[in-house]
PDB file of C-alpha atoms in Angstrom:
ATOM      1  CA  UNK A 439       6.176  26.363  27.369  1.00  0.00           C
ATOM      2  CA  UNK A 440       5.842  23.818  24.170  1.00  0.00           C
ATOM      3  CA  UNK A 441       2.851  24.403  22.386  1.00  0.00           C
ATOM      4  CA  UNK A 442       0.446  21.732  22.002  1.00  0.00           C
ATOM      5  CA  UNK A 443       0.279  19.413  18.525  1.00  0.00           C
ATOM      6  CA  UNK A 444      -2.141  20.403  16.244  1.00  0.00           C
ATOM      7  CA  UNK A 445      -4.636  17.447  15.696  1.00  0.00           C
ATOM      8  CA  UNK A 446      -4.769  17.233  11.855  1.00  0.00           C
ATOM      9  CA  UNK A 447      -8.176  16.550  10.006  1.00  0.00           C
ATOM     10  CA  UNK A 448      -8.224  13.492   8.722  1.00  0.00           C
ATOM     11  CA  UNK A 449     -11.306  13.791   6.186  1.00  0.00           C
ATOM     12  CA  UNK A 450     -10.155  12.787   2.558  1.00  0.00           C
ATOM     13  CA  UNK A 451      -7.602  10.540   3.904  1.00  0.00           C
ATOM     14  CA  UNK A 452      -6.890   6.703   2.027  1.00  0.00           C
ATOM     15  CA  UNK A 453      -7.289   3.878   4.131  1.00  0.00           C
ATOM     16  CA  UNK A 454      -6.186   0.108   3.354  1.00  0.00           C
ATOM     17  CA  UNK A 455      -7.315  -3.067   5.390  1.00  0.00           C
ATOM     18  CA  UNK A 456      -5.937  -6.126   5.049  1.00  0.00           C
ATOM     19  CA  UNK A 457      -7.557  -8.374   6.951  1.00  0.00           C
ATOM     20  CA  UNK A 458      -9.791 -11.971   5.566  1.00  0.00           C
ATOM     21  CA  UNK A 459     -13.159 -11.022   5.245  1.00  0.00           C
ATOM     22  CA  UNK A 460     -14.677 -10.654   8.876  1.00  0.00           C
ATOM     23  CA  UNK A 461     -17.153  -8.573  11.404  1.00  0.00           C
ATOM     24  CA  UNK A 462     -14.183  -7.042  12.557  1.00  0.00           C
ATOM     25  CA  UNK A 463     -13.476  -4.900   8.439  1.00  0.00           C
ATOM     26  CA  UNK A 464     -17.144  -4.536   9.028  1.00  0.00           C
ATOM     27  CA  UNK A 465     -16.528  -2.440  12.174  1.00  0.00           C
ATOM     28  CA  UNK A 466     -13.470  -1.159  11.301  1.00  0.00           C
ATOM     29  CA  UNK A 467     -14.728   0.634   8.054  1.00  0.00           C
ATOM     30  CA  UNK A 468     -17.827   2.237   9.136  1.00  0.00           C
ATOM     31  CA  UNK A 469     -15.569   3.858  11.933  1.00  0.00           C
ATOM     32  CA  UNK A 470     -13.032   4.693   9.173  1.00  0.00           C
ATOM     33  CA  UNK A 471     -16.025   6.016   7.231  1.00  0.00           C
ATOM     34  CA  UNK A 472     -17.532   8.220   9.821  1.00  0.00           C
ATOM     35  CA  UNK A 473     -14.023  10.125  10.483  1.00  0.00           C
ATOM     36  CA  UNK A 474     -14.383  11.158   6.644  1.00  0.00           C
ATOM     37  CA  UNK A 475     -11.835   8.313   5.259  1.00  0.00           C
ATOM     38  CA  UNK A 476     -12.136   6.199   2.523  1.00  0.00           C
ATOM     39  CA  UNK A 477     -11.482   2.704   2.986  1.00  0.00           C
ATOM     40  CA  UNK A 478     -10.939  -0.505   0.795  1.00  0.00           C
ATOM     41  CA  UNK A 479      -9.865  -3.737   2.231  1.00  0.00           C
ATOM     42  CA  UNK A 480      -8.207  -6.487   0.473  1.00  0.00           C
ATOM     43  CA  UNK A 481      -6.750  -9.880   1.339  1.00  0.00           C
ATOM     44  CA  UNK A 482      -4.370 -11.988   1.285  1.00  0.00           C
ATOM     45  CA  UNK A 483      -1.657  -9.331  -0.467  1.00  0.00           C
ATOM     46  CA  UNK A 484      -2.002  -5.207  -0.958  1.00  0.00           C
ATOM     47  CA  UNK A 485      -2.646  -4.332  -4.628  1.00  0.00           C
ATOM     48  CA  UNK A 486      -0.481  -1.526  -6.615  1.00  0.00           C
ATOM     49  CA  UNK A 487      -2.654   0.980  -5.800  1.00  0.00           C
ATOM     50  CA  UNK A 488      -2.198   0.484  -1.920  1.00  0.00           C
ATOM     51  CA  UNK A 489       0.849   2.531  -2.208  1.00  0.00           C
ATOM     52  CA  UNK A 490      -1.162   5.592  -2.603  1.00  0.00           C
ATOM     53  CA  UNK A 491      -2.597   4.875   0.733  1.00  0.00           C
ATOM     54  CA  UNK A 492      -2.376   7.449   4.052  1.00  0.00           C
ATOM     55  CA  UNK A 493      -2.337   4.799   6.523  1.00  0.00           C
ATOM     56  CA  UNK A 494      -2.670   0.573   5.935  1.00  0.00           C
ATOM     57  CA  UNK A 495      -4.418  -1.746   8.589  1.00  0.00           C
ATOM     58  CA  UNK A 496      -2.811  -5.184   8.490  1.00  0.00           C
ATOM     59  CA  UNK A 497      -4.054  -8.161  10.471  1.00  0.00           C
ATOM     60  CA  UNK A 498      -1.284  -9.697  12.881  1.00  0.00           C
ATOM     61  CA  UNK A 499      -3.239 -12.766  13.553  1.00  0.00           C
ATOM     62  CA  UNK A 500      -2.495 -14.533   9.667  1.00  0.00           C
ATOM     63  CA  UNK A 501      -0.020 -11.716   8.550  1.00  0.00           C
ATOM     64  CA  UNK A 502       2.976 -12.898   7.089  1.00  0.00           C
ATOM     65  CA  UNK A 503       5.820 -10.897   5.388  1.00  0.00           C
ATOM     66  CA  UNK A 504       4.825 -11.706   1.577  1.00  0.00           C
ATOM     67  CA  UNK A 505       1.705  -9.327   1.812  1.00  0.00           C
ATOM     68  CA  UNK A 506       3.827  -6.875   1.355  1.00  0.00           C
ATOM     69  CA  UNK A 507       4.992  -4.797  -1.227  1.00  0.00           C
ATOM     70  CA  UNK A 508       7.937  -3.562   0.935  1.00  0.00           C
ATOM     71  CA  UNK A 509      10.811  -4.792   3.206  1.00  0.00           C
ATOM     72  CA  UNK A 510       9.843  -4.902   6.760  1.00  0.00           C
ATOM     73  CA  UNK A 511       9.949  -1.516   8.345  1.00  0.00           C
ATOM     74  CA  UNK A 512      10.051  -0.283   5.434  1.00  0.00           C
ATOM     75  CA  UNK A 513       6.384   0.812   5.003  1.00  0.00           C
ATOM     76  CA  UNK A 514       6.043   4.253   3.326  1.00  0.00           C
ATOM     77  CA  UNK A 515       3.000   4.823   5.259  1.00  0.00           C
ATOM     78  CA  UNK A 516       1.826   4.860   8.383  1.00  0.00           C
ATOM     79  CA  UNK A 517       0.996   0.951   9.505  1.00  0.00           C
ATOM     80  CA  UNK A 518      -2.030   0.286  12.307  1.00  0.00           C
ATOM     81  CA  UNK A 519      -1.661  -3.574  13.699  1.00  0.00           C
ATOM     82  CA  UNK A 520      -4.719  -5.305  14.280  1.00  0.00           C
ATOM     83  CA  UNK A 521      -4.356  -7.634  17.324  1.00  0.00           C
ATOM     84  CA  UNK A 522      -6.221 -10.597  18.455  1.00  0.00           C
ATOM     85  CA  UNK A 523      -3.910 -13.039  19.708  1.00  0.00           C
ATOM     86  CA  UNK A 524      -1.216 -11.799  21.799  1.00  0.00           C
ATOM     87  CA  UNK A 525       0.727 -14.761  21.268  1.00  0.00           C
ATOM     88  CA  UNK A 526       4.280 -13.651  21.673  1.00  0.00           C
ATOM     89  CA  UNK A 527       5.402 -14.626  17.981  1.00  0.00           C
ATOM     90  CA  UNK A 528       2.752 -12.493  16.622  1.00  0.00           C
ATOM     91  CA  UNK A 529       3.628  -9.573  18.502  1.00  0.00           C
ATOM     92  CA  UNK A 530       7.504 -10.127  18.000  1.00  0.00           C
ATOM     93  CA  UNK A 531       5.963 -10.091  13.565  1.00  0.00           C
ATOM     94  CA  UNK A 532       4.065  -6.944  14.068  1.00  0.00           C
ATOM     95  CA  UNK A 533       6.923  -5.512  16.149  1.00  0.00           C
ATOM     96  CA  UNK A 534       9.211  -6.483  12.915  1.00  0.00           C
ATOM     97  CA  UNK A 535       7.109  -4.342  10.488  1.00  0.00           C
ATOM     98  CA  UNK A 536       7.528  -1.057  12.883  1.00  0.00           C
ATOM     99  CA  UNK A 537       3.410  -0.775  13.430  1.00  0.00           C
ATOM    100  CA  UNK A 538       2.548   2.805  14.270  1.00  0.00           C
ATOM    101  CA  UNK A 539      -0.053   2.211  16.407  1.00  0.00           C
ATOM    102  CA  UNK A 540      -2.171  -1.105  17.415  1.00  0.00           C
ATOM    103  CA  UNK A 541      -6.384  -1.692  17.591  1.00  0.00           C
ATOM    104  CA  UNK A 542      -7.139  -4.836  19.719  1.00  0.00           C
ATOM    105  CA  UNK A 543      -9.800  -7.066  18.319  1.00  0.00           C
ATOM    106  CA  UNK A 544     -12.637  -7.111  18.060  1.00  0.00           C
ATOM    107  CA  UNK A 545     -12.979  -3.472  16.884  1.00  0.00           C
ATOM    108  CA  UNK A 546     -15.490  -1.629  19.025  1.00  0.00           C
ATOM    109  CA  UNK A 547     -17.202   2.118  18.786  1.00  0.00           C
ATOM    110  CA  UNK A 548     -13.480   4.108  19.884  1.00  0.00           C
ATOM    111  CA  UNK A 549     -10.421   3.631  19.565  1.00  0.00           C
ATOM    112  CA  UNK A 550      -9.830   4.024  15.362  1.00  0.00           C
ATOM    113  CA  UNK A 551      -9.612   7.846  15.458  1.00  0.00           C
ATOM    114  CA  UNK A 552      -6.732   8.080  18.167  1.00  0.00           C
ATOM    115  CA  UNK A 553      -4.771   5.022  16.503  1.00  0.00           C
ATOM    116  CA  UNK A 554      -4.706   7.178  13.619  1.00  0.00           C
ATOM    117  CA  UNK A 555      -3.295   9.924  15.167  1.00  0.00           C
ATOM    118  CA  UNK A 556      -1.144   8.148  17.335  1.00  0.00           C
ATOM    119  CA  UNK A 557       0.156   5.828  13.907  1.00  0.00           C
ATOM    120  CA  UNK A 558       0.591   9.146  11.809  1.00  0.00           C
ATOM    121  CA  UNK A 559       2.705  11.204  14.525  1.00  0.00           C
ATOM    122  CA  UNK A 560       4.603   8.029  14.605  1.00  0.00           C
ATOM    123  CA  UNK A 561       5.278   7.221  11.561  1.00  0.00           C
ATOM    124  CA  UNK A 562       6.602  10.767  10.986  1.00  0.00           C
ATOM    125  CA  UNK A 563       9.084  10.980  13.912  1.00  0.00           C
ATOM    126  CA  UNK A 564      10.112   7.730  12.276  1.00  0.00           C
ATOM    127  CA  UNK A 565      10.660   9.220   8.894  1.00  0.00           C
ATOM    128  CA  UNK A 566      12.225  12.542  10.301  1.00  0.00           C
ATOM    129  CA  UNK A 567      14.835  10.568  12.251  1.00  0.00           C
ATOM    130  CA  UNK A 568      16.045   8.246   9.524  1.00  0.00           C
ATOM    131  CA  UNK A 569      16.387  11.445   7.296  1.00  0.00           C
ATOM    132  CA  UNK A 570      18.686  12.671  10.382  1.00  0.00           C
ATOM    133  CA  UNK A 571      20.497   9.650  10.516  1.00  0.00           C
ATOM    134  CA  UNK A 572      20.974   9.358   6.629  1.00  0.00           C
ATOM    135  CA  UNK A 573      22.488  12.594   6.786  1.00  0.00           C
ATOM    136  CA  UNK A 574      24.398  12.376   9.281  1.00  0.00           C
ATOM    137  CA  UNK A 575      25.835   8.954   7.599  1.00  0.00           C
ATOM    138  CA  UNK A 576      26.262  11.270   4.252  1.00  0.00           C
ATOM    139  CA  UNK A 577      28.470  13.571   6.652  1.00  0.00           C
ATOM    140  CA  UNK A 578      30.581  10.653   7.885  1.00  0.00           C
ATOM    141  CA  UNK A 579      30.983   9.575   4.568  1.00  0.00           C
ATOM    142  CA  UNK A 580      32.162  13.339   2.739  1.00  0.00           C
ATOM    143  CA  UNK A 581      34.595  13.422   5.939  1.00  0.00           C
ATOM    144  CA  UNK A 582      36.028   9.971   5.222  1.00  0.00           C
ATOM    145  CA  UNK A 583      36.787  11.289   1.944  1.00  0.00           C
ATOM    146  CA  UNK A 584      37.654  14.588   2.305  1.00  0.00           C
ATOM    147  CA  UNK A 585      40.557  12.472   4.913  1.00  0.00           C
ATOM    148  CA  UNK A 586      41.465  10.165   1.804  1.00  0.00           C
ATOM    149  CA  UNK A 587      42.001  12.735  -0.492  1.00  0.00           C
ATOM    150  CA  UNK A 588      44.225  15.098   2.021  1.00  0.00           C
ATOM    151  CA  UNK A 589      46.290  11.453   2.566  1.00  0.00           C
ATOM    152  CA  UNK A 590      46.460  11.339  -1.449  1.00  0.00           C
ATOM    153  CA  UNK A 591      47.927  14.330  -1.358  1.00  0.00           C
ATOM    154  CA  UNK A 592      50.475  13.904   1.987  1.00  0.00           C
ATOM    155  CA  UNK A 593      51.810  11.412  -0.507  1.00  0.00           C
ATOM    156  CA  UNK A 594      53.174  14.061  -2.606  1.00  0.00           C
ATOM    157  CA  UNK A 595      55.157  14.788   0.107  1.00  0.00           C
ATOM    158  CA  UNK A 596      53.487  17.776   1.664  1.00  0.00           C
ATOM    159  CA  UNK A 597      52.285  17.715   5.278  1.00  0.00           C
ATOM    160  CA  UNK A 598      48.623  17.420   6.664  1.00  0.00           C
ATOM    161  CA  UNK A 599      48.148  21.370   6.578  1.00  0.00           C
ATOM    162  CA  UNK A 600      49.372  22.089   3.237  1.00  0.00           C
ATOM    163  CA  UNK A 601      47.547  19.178   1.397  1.00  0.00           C
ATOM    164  CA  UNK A 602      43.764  20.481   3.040  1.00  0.00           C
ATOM    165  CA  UNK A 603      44.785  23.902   2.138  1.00  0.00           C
ATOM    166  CA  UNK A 604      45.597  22.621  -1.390  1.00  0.00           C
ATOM    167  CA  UNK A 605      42.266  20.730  -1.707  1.00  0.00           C
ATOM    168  CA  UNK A 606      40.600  23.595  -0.876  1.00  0.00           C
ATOM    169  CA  UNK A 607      42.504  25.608  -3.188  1.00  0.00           C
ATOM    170  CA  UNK A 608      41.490  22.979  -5.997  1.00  0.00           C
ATOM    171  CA  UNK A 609      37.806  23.629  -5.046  1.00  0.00           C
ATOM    172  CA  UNK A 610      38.226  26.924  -5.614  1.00  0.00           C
ATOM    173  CA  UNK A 611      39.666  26.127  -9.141  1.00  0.00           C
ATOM    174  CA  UNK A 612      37.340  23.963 -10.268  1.00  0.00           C
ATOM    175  CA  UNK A 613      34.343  25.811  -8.480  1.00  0.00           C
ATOM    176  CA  UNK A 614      32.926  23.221  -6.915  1.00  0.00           C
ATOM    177  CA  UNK A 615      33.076  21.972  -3.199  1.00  0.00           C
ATOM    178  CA  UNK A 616      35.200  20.664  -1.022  1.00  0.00           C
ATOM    179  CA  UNK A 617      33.408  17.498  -0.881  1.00  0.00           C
ATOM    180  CA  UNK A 618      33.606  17.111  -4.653  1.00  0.00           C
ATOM    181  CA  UNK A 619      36.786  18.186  -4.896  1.00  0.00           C
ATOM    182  CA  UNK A 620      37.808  15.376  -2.376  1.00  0.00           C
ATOM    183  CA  UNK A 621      35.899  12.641  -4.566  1.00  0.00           C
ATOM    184  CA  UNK A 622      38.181  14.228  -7.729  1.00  0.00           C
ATOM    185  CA  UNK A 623      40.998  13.987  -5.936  1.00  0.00           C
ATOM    186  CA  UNK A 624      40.242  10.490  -4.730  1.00  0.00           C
ATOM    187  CA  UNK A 625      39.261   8.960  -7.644  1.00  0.00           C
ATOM    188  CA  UNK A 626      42.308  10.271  -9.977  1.00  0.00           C
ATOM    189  CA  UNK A 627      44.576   8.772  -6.702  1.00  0.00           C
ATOM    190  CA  UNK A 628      42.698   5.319  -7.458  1.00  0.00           C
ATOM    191  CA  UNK A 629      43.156   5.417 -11.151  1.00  0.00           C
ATOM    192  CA  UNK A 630      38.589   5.977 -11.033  1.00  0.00           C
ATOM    193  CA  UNK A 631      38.102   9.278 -12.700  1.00  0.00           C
ATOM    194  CA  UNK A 632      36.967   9.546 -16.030  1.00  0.00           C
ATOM    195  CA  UNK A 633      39.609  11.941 -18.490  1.00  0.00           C
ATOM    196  CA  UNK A 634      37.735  15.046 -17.717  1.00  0.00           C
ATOM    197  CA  UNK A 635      38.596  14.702 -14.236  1.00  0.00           C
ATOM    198  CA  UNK A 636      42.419  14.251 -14.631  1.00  0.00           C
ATOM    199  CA  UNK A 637      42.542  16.920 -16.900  1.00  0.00           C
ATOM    200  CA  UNK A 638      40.677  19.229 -14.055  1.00  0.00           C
TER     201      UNK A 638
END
């Protein structure tokens, strides 16, 4: 039996809204304000300091990728889409910029405090699988060489057994990996390492 989430407090939190001045930043920061966040809104781009924030409101209405400071889907924060046209192309822009959560418009009495916690829990799956995937790429990547350096040293004329268990042995020697032994070995194969290396 899973246990269930634990709902996180949210008071002390930073908020960011970028939206044009309108009713609907009225709205959306008194609700902000009465979950215990504080909130500044800005417009038409996100200011330095926005980086600091816990979660950023963006219109999708007049959004457009210059706002901001970061590639899309690349947000280092949680990202809450406010949407009042569902016109296909401005769904298929929010869509681009990976928004955690969504608050149709115009912003009423309920909704803000379970788009929060929907955006956050988001966000962070998001974040914990593209650390999984980066390290399984990193994995990939010390294989791949680990295989170049074992055909480095085949080409010494020993066999596919004998050259891992020499890499390893030169790990052993140099006291450091077998991944960084494999680079060494590599990069004296391509002519790359520096003279401390071919001396090792």
């Amino acid at each position: 039996m899973s246990r269930p989430a634990r709902i996180p407090n949210l008071g002390g939190a930073k908020a960011v809204v970028l939206h044009r001045p309108h009713p609907t930043v009225n709205a959306l920061a008194r609700q902000l304000a009465a979950i215990g966040l504080e909130v500044g809104d800005c417009w038409p781009h996100l200011p330095a300091e926005a980086l600091a924030a816990d979660f950023v409101f963006f219109d999708v209405d007049l959004g457009f990728d210059e706002q901001f400071p970061w590639k899309p889907g690349e947000a280092p924060m949680p990202l809450v889409a406010l949407i009042g046209s569902e016109a296909p192309g401005r769904i298929e822009w929010a869509l681009s910029h990976k928004a955690d959560a969504q608050l149709l418009k115009p912003v009423g009495t309920a909704g803000v405090y379970s788009a929060l916690l929907i955006a956050r829990q988001a966000f962070e799956a998001r974040r914990r699988l593209a650390d999984e995937i980066a390290a399984l790429e990193a994995r990939v990547a010390e294989r791949q060489t680990i295989v170049r350096a074992v055909a480095a040293l085949c080409a010494k004329g020993v066999d596919d057994e004998r050259a891992y268990a020499q890499l390893r042995s030169l790990a052993m020697n140099w006291q450091v990996s077998v991944e960084q032994a494999a680079r060494r070995v590599v990069a004296m194969a391509t002519g790359e390492g520096d003279d401390h290396t071919r001396r090792a």
